[in-house]
Every structure is written in C-alpha cells, then in structure tokens.
C-alpha cells in the first residue's frame, strides 16, 4: 500500500505472512519519504493499516512488525504506539532485529 500526496508517493507499507514466527499479519517495508517526515504521514498510514486493513478487513486481533534494536528512535516510537517486543533475532554481527506485536482487539472465548 502507498499513500500519495499531490501525485507523489509519500509513504509505503507492505503486509505479509510470517508463519514461522506468528499467525498475525506482519507489516514490513514501512517507509516515509524524507520530504514528508514529521508531518503525521507515517502515523496516518500505520493507523489506517492497523485499523482498516488488519483489524476490520482481515479480522485479525493483532499485528506484528520488526525493527533494528540499534535504530535511534524506531523502537521507542513503536512502543509508544502500543507495540510490545516478543522475539529477537540477530541482525548481522552488531545488531538485533526486534519483533513487536500490537493487540488490536481481544478475542472472546464463548462458553460452551
């Protein structure tokens, strides 16, 4: 998915499955072009995908993404947005890839 502003792509995000790690949809290649940074574009795209695509269309109770542990601001930003780390994987020799999950709604178990 991409968001266009005035005919230019401002942000992109892709959705895929990562069955070896989770049954939840996995967001990746989330990027905002530099000229659109700090304008709320990323927040709009992420919120739309979480709520309209993942929660309301796919009916998934949560979503997963990953980021570098060494990135100066991404990990704290995702944590402020409600994501919680649940798995780590080496990323080269000096970094770690952190997988984060966000609950979008609680699944209800019906009594039998």
CSV table of N, CA, C and O in Angstrom, one decimal:
chain,number,residue,atom,x,y,z
A,1,UNK,N,0.8,-1.2,0.0
A,1,UNK,CA,0.0,0.0,0.0
A,1,UNK,C,0.9,1.2,0.0
A,1,UNK,O,2.0,1.2,0.6
A,2,UNK,N,0.5,2.3,-0.7
A,2,UNK,CA,1.2,3.5,-0.6
A,2,UNK,C,0.2,4.7,-0.4
A,2,UNK,O,-1.0,4.6,-0.8
A,3,UNK,N,0.7,5.8,0.1
A,3,UNK,CA,-0.1,7.0,0.3
A,3,UNK,C,0.5,8.0,-0.6
A,3,UNK,O,1.8,8.3,-0.6
A,4,UNK,N,-0.3,8.6,-1.5
A,4,UNK,CA,0.2,9.7,-2.4
A,4,UNK,C,-0.3,11.0,-1.9
A,4,UNK,O,-1.4,11.1,-1.4
A,5,UNK,N,0.6,12.0,-2.0
A,5,UNK,CA,0.2,13.4,-1.7
A,5,UNK,C,0.6,14.2,-2.9
A,5,UNK,O,1.8,14.2,-3.3
A,6,UNK,N,-0.3,14.9,-3.4
A,6,UNK,CA,-0.1,15.8,-4.6
A,6,UNK,C,0.6,15.0,-5.7
A,6,UNK,O,1.6,15.5,-6.4
A,7,UNK,N,0.2,13.8,-6.0
A,7,UNK,CA,0.8,13.0,-7.0
A,7,UNK,C,2.1,12.3,-6.8
A,7,UNK,O,2.6,11.6,-7.6
A,8,UNK,N,2.6,12.5,-5.6
A,8,UNK,CA,3.9,11.8,-5.2
A,8,UNK,C,3.7,10.8,-4.1
A,8,UNK,O,2.9,11.1,-3.2
A,9,UNK,N,4.4,9.7,-4.2
A,9,UNK,CA,4.3,8.7,-3.1
A,9,UNK,C,5.0,9.3,-1.9
A,9,UNK,O,6.1,9.7,-1.9
A,10,UNK,N,4.2,9.3,-0.8
A,10,UNK,CA,4.7,9.9,0.5
A,10,UNK,C,5.1,8.8,1.4
A,10,UNK,O,6.1,9.0,2.2
A,11,UNK,N,4.5,7.6,1.4
A,11,UNK,CA,4.8,6.6,2.3
A,11,UNK,C,4.3,5.2,1.7
A,11,UNK,O,3.4,5.2,0.9
A,12,UNK,N,5.0,4.2,2.2
A,12,UNK,CA,4.6,2.8,1.7
A,12,UNK,C,4.7,1.9,2.9
A,12,UNK,O,5.4,2.1,3.9
A,13,UNK,N,3.9,0.8,2.8
A,13,UNK,CA,3.9,-0.2,3.8
A,13,UNK,C,3.4,-1.5,3.1
A,13,UNK,O,2.5,-1.4,2.3
A,14,UNK,N,4.0,-2.6,3.5
A,14,UNK,CA,3.6,-3.9,2.9
A,14,UNK,C,3.1,-4.8,4.0
A,14,UNK,O,3.5,-4.7,5.2
A,15,UNK,N,2.3,-5.8,3.7
A,15,UNK,CA,1.7,-6.7,4.6
A,15,UNK,C,2.0,-8.1,4.1
A,15,UNK,O,1.8,-8.4,2.9
A,16,UNK,N,2.5,-9.0,4.9
A,16,UNK,CA,2.8,-10.4,4.5
A,16,UNK,C,2.6,-11.3,5.7
A,16,UNK,O,2.4,-10.9,6.8
A,17,UNK,N,2.7,-12.6,5.4
A,17,UNK,CA,2.6,-13.6,6.4
A,17,UNK,C,4.0,-14.0,6.8
A,17,UNK,O,4.9,-14.0,6.0
A,18,UNK,N,4.2,-14.3,8.1
A,18,UNK,CA,5.5,-14.8,8.6
A,18,UNK,C,5.2,-16.0,9.5
A,18,UNK,O,5.3,-16.0,10.7
A,19,UNK,N,4.7,-17.1,8.9
A,19,UNK,CA,4.2,-18.3,9.6
A,19,UNK,C,5.2,-19.0,10.6
A,19,UNK,O,4.8,-19.6,11.5
A,20,UNK,N,6.5,-18.8,10.3
A,20,UNK,CA,7.4,-19.5,11.2
A,20,UNK,C,7.5,-18.7,12.5
A,20,UNK,O,8.1,-19.3,13.5
A,21,UNK,N,6.9,-17.5,12.6
A,21,UNK,CA,7.0,-16.8,13.9
A,21,UNK,C,5.7,-16.4,14.5
A,21,UNK,O,5.5,-16.4,15.7
A,22,UNK,N,4.7,-16.2,13.6
A,22,UNK,CA,3.4,-15.7,14.2
A,22,UNK,C,2.3,-16.0,13.1
A,22,UNK,O,2.5,-16.0,12.0
A,23,UNK,N,1.0,-16.1,13.7
A,23,UNK,CA,-0.1,-16.2,12.8
A,23,UNK,C,-0.7,-14.9,12.4
A,23,UNK,O,-1.6,-14.7,11.6
A,24,UNK,N,-0.2,-13.8,13.1
A,24,UNK,CA,-0.7,-12.5,12.9
A,24,UNK,C,-0.1,-11.9,11.6
A,24,UNK,O,1.0,-12.2,11.2
A,25,UNK,N,-0.8,-10.9,11.0
A,25,UNK,CA,-0.2,-10.3,9.8
A,25,UNK,C,1.1,-9.5,10.2
A,25,UNK,O,1.2,-9.0,11.3
A,26,UNK,N,2.0,-9.5,9.3
A,26,UNK,CA,3.3,-8.9,9.5
A,26,UNK,C,3.5,-7.7,8.6
A,26,UNK,O,3.4,-7.8,7.4
A,27,UNK,N,3.8,-6.5,9.2
A,27,UNK,CA,4.0,-5.3,8.4
A,27,UNK,C,5.5,-5.1,8.2
A,27,UNK,O,6.3,-5.3,9.1
A,28,UNK,N,5.8,-4.8,6.9
A,28,UNK,CA,7.2,-4.6,6.6
A,28,UNK,C,7.4,-3.5,5.5
A,28,UNK,O,6.4,-3.1,4.9
A,29,UNK,N,8.6,-3.1,5.3
A,29,UNK,CA,8.9,-2.1,4.3
A,29,UNK,C,8.1,-0.8,4.6
A,29,UNK,O,7.6,-0.2,3.6
A,30,UNK,N,7.9,-0.5,5.8
A,30,UNK,CA,7.2,0.8,6.2
A,30,UNK,C,8.2,1.9,6.0
A,30,UNK,O,9.2,1.9,6.7
A,31,UNK,N,7.9,2.8,5.2
A,31,UNK,CA,8.8,3.9,4.9
A,31,UNK,C,8.0,5.2,4.6
A,31,UNK,O,7.0,5.2,3.9
A,32,UNK,N,8.6,6.3,5.0
A,32,UNK,CA,8.1,7.6,4.7
A,32,UNK,C,9.2,8.4,4.0
A,32,UNK,O,10.3,8.4,4.5
A,33,UNK,N,8.9,8.9,2.8
A,33,UNK,CA,9.9,9.7,2.1
A,33,UNK,C,10.4,10.9,2.9
A,33,UNK,O,9.5,11.5,3.6
A,34,UNK,N,11.6,11.2,2.9
A,34,UNK,CA,12.2,12.3,3.7
A,34,UNK,C,11.4,13.6,3.7
A,34,UNK,O,11.2,14.3,4.7
A,35,UNK,N,11.0,14.0,2.5
A,35,UNK,CA,10.3,15.3,2.4
A,35,UNK,C,8.9,15.3,3.0
A,35,UNK,O,8.3,16.3,3.2
A,36,UNK,N,8.4,14.1,3.5
A,36,UNK,CA,7.1,14.0,4.2
A,36,UNK,C,7.2,13.7,5.6
A,36,UNK,O,6.3,13.5,6.3
A,37,UNK,N,8.5,13.6,6.1
A,37,UNK,CA,8.7,13.3,7.6
A,37,UNK,C,8.2,14.4,8.5
A,37,UNK,O,8.1,15.5,8.1
A,38,UNK,N,7.8,14.0,9.7
A,38,UNK,CA,7.4,14.9,10.7
A,38,UNK,C,6.1,15.7,10.3
A,38,UNK,O,5.9,16.8,10.8
A,39,UNK,N,5.3,15.1,9.5
A,39,UNK,CA,4.0,15.7,9.1
A,39,UNK,C,2.8,14.8,9.4
A,39,UNK,O,1.7,15.1,9.0
A,40,UNK,N,3.1,13.7,10.2
A,40,UNK,CA,2.0,12.8,10.5
A,40,UNK,C,1.6,11.8,9.5
A,40,UNK,O,0.7,11.0,9.7
A,41,UNK,N,2.3,11.8,8.4
A,41,UNK,CA,2.1,10.9,7.3
A,41,UNK,C,2.2,9.4,7.7
A,41,UNK,O,1.4,8.6,7.5
A,42,UNK,N,3.3,9.1,8.4
A,42,UNK,CA,3.6,7.8,8.9
A,42,UNK,C,2.5,7.3,9.8
A,42,UNK,O,2.0,6.2,9.8
A,43,UNK,N,2.1,8.2,10.7
A,43,UNK,CA,1.0,7.8,11.7
A,43,UNK,C,-0.3,7.5,11.0
A,43,UNK,O,-1.0,6.6,11.3
A,44,UNK,N,-0.6,8.3,10.0
A,44,UNK,CA,-1.9,8.1,9.2
A,44,UNK,C,-1.8,6.7,8.5
A,44,UNK,O,-2.8,6.0,8.6
A,45,UNK,N,-0.7,6.4,7.9
A,45,UNK,CA,-0.6,5.2,7.1
A,45,UNK,C,-0.7,4.0,8.1
A,45,UNK,O,-1.4,3.0,7.9
A,46,UNK,N,0.1,4.0,9.2
A,46,UNK,CA,0.2,2.9,10.1
A,46,UNK,C,-1.2,2.7,10.8
A,46,UNK,O,-1.7,1.6,10.9
A,47,UNK,N,-1.9,3.8,11.2
A,47,UNK,CA,-3.2,3.7,11.8
A,47,UNK,C,-4.2,3.1,10.8
A,47,UNK,O,-5.0,2.2,11.2
A,48,UNK,N,-4.2,3.6,9.6
A,48,UNK,CA,-5.1,3.0,8.6
A,48,UNK,C,-4.9,1.5,8.4
A,48,UNK,O,-5.9,0.8,8.4
A,49,UNK,N,-3.7,1.1,8.2
A,49,UNK,CA,-3.4,-0.3,8.0
A,49,UNK,C,-3.8,-1.1,9.2
A,49,UNK,O,-4.4,-2.2,9.1
A,50,UNK,N,-3.4,-0.7,10.4
A,50,UNK,CA,-3.8,-1.4,11.6
A,50,UNK,C,-5.3,-1.6,11.8
A,50,UNK,O,-5.8,-2.7,12.0
A,51,UNK,N,-6.0,-0.4,11.6
A,51,UNK,CA,-7.5,-0.4,11.9
A,51,UNK,C,-8.3,-0.9,10.7
A,51,UNK,O,-9.2,-1.8,10.9
A,52,UNK,N,-8.1,-0.4,9.5
A,52,UNK,CA,-9.0,-0.7,8.4
A,52,UNK,C,-8.6,-2.0,7.7
A,52,UNK,O,-9.5,-2.9,7.4
A,53,UNK,N,-7.3,-2.2,7.5
A,53,UNK,CA,-6.9,-3.5,6.8
A,53,UNK,C,-6.8,-4.6,7.7
A,53,UNK,O,-7.5,-5.7,7.5
A,54,UNK,N,-6.0,-4.5,8.8
A,54,UNK,CA,-5.7,-5.7,9.6
A,54,UNK,C,-6.9,-6.0,10.5
A,54,UNK,O,-7.4,-7.2,10.6
A,55,UNK,N,-7.4,-5.0,11.3
A,55,UNK,CA,-8.5,-5.3,12.2
A,55,UNK,C,-9.8,-5.5,11.6
A,55,UNK,O,-10.5,-6.5,11.8
A,56,UNK,N,-10.3,-4.5,10.7
A,56,UNK,CA,-11.6,-4.5,10.2
A,56,UNK,C,-11.8,-5.4,9.0
A,56,UNK,O,-12.9,-5.9,8.8
A,57,UNK,N,-10.8,-5.6,8.2
A,57,UNK,CA,-10.9,-6.4,6.9
A,57,UNK,C,-10.4,-7.8,7.2
A,57,UNK,O,-11.2,-8.7,6.8
A,58,UNK,N,-9.2,-7.9,7.7
A,58,UNK,CA,-8.7,-9.3,7.9
A,58,UNK,C,-9.2,-9.9,9.2
A,58,UNK,O,-9.0,-11.1,9.5
A,59,UNK,N,-9.9,-9.1,10.1
A,59,UNK,CA,-10.4,-9.5,11.4
A,59,UNK,C,-9.3,-10.2,12.2
A,59,UNK,O,-9.6,-11.1,13.0
A,60,UNK,N,-8.1,-9.6,12.2
A,60,UNK,CA,-7.0,-10.1,13.0
A,60,UNK,C,-7.0,-9.4,14.3
A,60,UNK,O,-7.2,-8.1,14.4
A,61,UNK,N,-6.7,-10.1,15.4
A,61,UNK,CA,-6.7,-9.5,16.7
A,61,UNK,C,-5.5,-8.7,17.0
A,61,UNK,O,-5.4,-8.0,18.0
A,62,UNK,N,-4.5,-8.8,16.1
A,62,UNK,CA,-3.2,-8.1,16.3
A,62,UNK,C,-2.4,-8.0,15.1
A,62,UNK,O,-2.8,-8.6,14.0
A,63,UNK,N,-1.3,-7.4,15.2
A,63,UNK,CA,-0.4,-7.2,14.1
A,63,UNK,C,1.1,-7.2,14.6
A,63,UNK,O,1.3,-6.9,15.7
A,64,UNK,N,2.0,-7.6,13.7
A,64,UNK,CA,3.4,-7.7,14.1
A,64,UNK,C,4.3,-6.9,13.1
A,64,UNK,O,3.9,-6.7,11.9
A,65,UNK,N,5.3,-6.3,13.6
A,65,UNK,CA,6.4,-5.6,12.8
A,65,UNK,C,7.7,-5.9,13.4
A,65,UNK,O,7.8,-6.4,14.5
A,66,UNK,N,8.8,-5.5,12.8
A,66,UNK,CA,10.1,-5.6,13.3
A,66,UNK,C,11.0,-4.4,13.0
A,66,UNK,O,10.7,-3.7,12.0
A,67,UNK,N,11.9,-4.2,13.9
A,67,UNK,CA,12.8,-3.1,13.6
A,67,UNK,C,14.2,-3.4,14.3
A,67,UNK,O,14.3,-4.2,15.1
A,68,UNK,N,15.2,-2.6,13.9
A,68,UNK,CA,16.5,-2.7,14.5
A,68,UNK,C,16.5,-2.3,15.9
A,68,UNK,O,16.0,-1.2,16.3
A,69,UNK,N,17.2,-3.1,16.8
A,69,UNK,CA,17.3,-2.7,18.2
A,69,UNK,C,18.2,-1.4,18.3
A,69,UNK,O,18.1,-0.6,19.2
A,70,UNK,N,19.1,-1.3,17.3
A,70,UNK,CA,20.1,-0.1,17.3
A,70,UNK,C,19.6,1.1,16.7
A,70,UNK,O,20.2,2.2,16.8
A,71,UNK,N,18.4,1.1,16.1
A,71,UNK,CA,17.9,2.3,15.5
A,71,UNK,C,17.6,3.3,16.6
A,71,UNK,O,17.0,3.0,17.6
A,72,UNK,N,18.0,4.6,16.4
A,72,UNK,CA,17.9,5.6,17.5
A,72,UNK,C,16.5,5.9,18.0
A,72,UNK,O,16.4,6.4,19.1
A,73,UNK,N,15.5,5.8,17.1
A,73,UNK,CA,14.2,6.2,17.6
A,73,UNK,C,13.0,5.3,17.2
A,73,UNK,O,11.9,5.4,17.8
A,74,UNK,N,13.2,4.3,16.4
A,74,UNK,CA,12.0,3.5,15.9
A,74,UNK,C,11.5,2.6,17.1
A,74,UNK,O,10.3,2.6,17.2
A,75,UNK,N,12.3,1.9,17.8
A,75,UNK,CA,11.8,1.0,18.8
A,75,UNK,C,11.0,1.8,19.9
A,75,UNK,O,9.9,1.4,20.1
A,76,UNK,N,11.5,2.9,20.4
A,76,UNK,CA,10.7,3.6,21.4
A,76,UNK,C,9.4,4.1,20.8
A,76,UNK,O,8.3,4.2,21.4
A,77,UNK,N,9.4,4.5,19.5
A,77,UNK,CA,8.2,5.1,18.9
A,77,UNK,C,7.2,4.0,18.8
A,77,UNK,O,6.0,4.2,19.1
A,78,UNK,N,7.6,2.8,18.3
A,78,UNK,CA,6.6,1.7,18.2
A,78,UNK,C,6.0,1.3,19.6
A,78,UNK,O,4.8,1.0,19.7
A,79,UNK,N,6.9,1.3,20.6
A,79,UNK,CA,6.4,1.0,22.0
A,79,UNK,C,5.4,2.0,22.4
A,79,UNK,O,4.4,1.7,23.0
A,80,UNK,N,5.6,3.3,22.1
A,80,UNK,CA,4.6,4.4,22.5
A,80,UNK,C,3.3,4.1,21.8
A,80,UNK,O,2.2,4.5,22.3
A,81,UNK,N,3.3,3.5,20.6
A,81,UNK,CA,2.1,3.2,19.8
A,81,UNK,C,1.4,1.9,20.3
A,81,UNK,O,0.5,1.5,19.6
A,82,UNK,N,1.9,1.3,21.3
A,82,UNK,CA,1.3,0.1,21.9
A,82,UNK,C,1.9,-1.2,21.4
A,82,UNK,O,1.4,-2.3,21.8
A,83,UNK,N,3.0,-1.2,20.7
A,83,UNK,CA,3.7,-2.4,20.3
A,83,UNK,C,4.5,-2.9,21.5
A,83,UNK,O,5.1,-2.1,22.2
A,84,UNK,N,4.6,-4.3,21.6
A,84,UNK,CA,5.4,-4.9,22.7
A,84,UNK,C,6.4,-5.9,22.1
A,84,UNK,O,5.9,-6.8,21.3
A,85,UNK,N,7.6,-5.9,22.4
A,85,UNK,CA,8.6,-6.8,21.9
A,85,UNK,C,8.3,-8.2,22.4
A,85,UNK,O,7.8,-8.4,23.6
A,86,UNK,N,8.4,-9.2,21.5
A,86,UNK,CA,8.1,-10.6,21.9
A,86,UNK,C,9.2,-11.6,21.4
A,86,UNK,O,9.2,-12.7,21.8
A,87,UNK,N,10.1,-11.1,20.5
A,87,UNK,CA,11.1,-12.0,19.9
A,87,UNK,C,12.2,-11.2,19.4
A,87,UNK,O,12.0,-10.1,18.9
A,88,UNK,N,13.4,-11.8,19.4
A,88,UNK,CA,14.6,-11.1,18.9
A,88,UNK,C,15.3,-12.1,18.0
A,88,UNK,O,15.3,-13.3,18.3
A,89,UNK,N,16.0,-11.6,17.0
A,89,UNK,CA,16.8,-12.4,16.1
A,89,UNK,C,18.1,-11.6,15.7
A,89,UNK,O,18.0,-10.4,15.4
A,90,UNK,N,19.2,-12.2,15.6
A,90,UNK,CA,20.4,-11.5,15.3
A,90,UNK,C,20.3,-10.8,13.9
A,90,UNK,O,19.7,-11.4,13.0
A,91,UNK,N,20.8,-9.6,13.8
A,91,UNK,CA,20.8,-8.9,12.5
A,91,UNK,C,22.2,-8.5,12.2
A,91,UNK,O,22.7,-7.5,12.7
A,92,UNK,N,22.9,-9.3,11.5
A,92,UNK,CA,24.3,-9.1,11.3
A,92,UNK,C,25.1,-9.4,12.6
A,92,UNK,O,24.6,-10.0,13.5
A,93,UNK,N,26.3,-8.9,12.6
A,93,UNK,CA,27.2,-9.1,13.8
A,93,UNK,C,27.0,-8.1,14.9
A,93,UNK,O,27.4,-8.4,16.1
A,94,UNK,N,26.4,-7.0,14.6
A,94,UNK,CA,26.3,-5.9,15.7
A,94,UNK,C,24.9,-5.4,16.0
A,94,UNK,O,24.8,-4.4,16.7
A,95,UNK,N,23.9,-6.1,15.5
A,95,UNK,CA,22.6,-5.5,15.7
A,95,UNK,C,21.6,-6.7,16.0
A,95,UNK,O,22.0,-7.9,15.8
A,96,UNK,N,20.4,-6.4,16.4
A,96,UNK,CA,19.4,-7.4,16.7
A,96,UNK,C,18.1,-6.9,16.1
A,96,UNK,O,17.8,-5.7,16.2
A,97,UNK,N,17.4,-7.8,15.4
A,97,UNK,CA,16.0,-7.4,14.9
A,97,UNK,C,15.0,-7.8,16.0
A,97,UNK,O,15.0,-8.9,16.5
A,98,UNK,N,14.2,-6.8,16.4
A,98,UNK,CA,13.2,-6.9,17.4
A,98,UNK,C,11.9,-7.0,16.8
A,98,UNK,O,11.5,-6.1,16.0
A,99,UNK,N,11.2,-8.1,17.1
A,99,UNK,CA,9.8,-8.3,16.6
A,99,UNK,C,8.8,-7.8,17.7
A,99,UNK,O,9.0,-8.1,18.9
A,100,UNK,N,7.9,-7.0,17.3
A,100,UNK,CA,6.9,-6.4,18.2
A,100,UNK,C,5.5,-6.7,17.8
A,100,UNK,O,5.2,-6.8,16.6
A,101,UNK,N,4.6,-6.9,18.7
A,101,UNK,CA,3.2,-7.2,18.5
A,101,UNK,C,2.3,-6.1,19.1
A,101,UNK,O,2.6,-5.7,20.2
A,102,UNK,N,1.3,-5.8,18.4
A,102,UNK,CA,0.3,-4.9,19.0
A,102,UNK,C,-1.1,-5.6,18.9
A,102,UNK,O,-1.5,-6.1,17.9
A,103,UNK,N,-1.8,-5.6,20.1
A,103,UNK,CA,-3.1,-6.2,20.1
A,103,UNK,C,-4.1,-5.1,19.6
A,103,UNK,O,-4.1,-4.0,20.1
A,104,UNK,N,-4.9,-5.5,18.7
A,104,UNK,CA,-5.9,-4.6,18.1
A,104,UNK,C,-7.3,-4.8,18.7
A,104,UNK,O,-8.1,-3.9,18.8
A,105,UNK,N,-7.6,-6.0,19.1
A,105,UNK,CA,-8.8,-6.3,19.9
A,105,UNK,C,-8.6,-7.7,20.6
A,105,UNK,O,-7.8,-8.5,20.2
A,106,UNK,N,-9.3,-7.8,21.7
A,106,UNK,CA,-9.3,-9.1,22.4
A,106,UNK,C,-10.2,-10.1,21.8
A,106,UNK,O,-11.4,-9.8,21.6
A,107,UNK,N,-9.7,-11.3,21.6
A,107,UNK,CA,-10.6,-12.3,21.1
A,107,UNK,C,-11.4,-12.9,22.3
A,107,UNK,O,-10.9,-13.1,23.4
A,108,UNK,N,-12.7,-13.1,22.1
A,108,UNK,CA,-13.6,-13.6,23.2
A,108,UNK,C,-13.8,-15.0,23.0
A,108,UNK,O,-14.2,-15.5,21.9
A,109,UNK,N,-13.6,-15.8,24.1
A,109,UNK,CA,-13.9,-17.2,24.1
A,109,UNK,C,-15.3,-17.4,24.6
A,109,UNK,O,-15.7,-17.0,25.7
A,110,UNK,N,-16.2,-18.0,23.8
A,110,UNK,CA,-17.5,-18.3,24.2
A,110,UNK,C,-17.6,-19.5,25.0
A,110,UNK,O,-17.0,-20.6,24.7
A,111,UNK,N,-18.4,-19.5,26.1
A,111,UNK,CA,-18.6,-20.7,26.9
A,111,UNK,C,-19.5,-21.7,26.2
A,111,UNK,O,-20.4,-21.3,25.4
A,112,UNK,N,-19.2,-22.9,26.4
A,112,UNK,CA,-19.9,-24.0,25.8
A,112,UNK,C,-21.0,-24.6,26.7
A,112,UNK,O,-20.9,-24.7,27.8
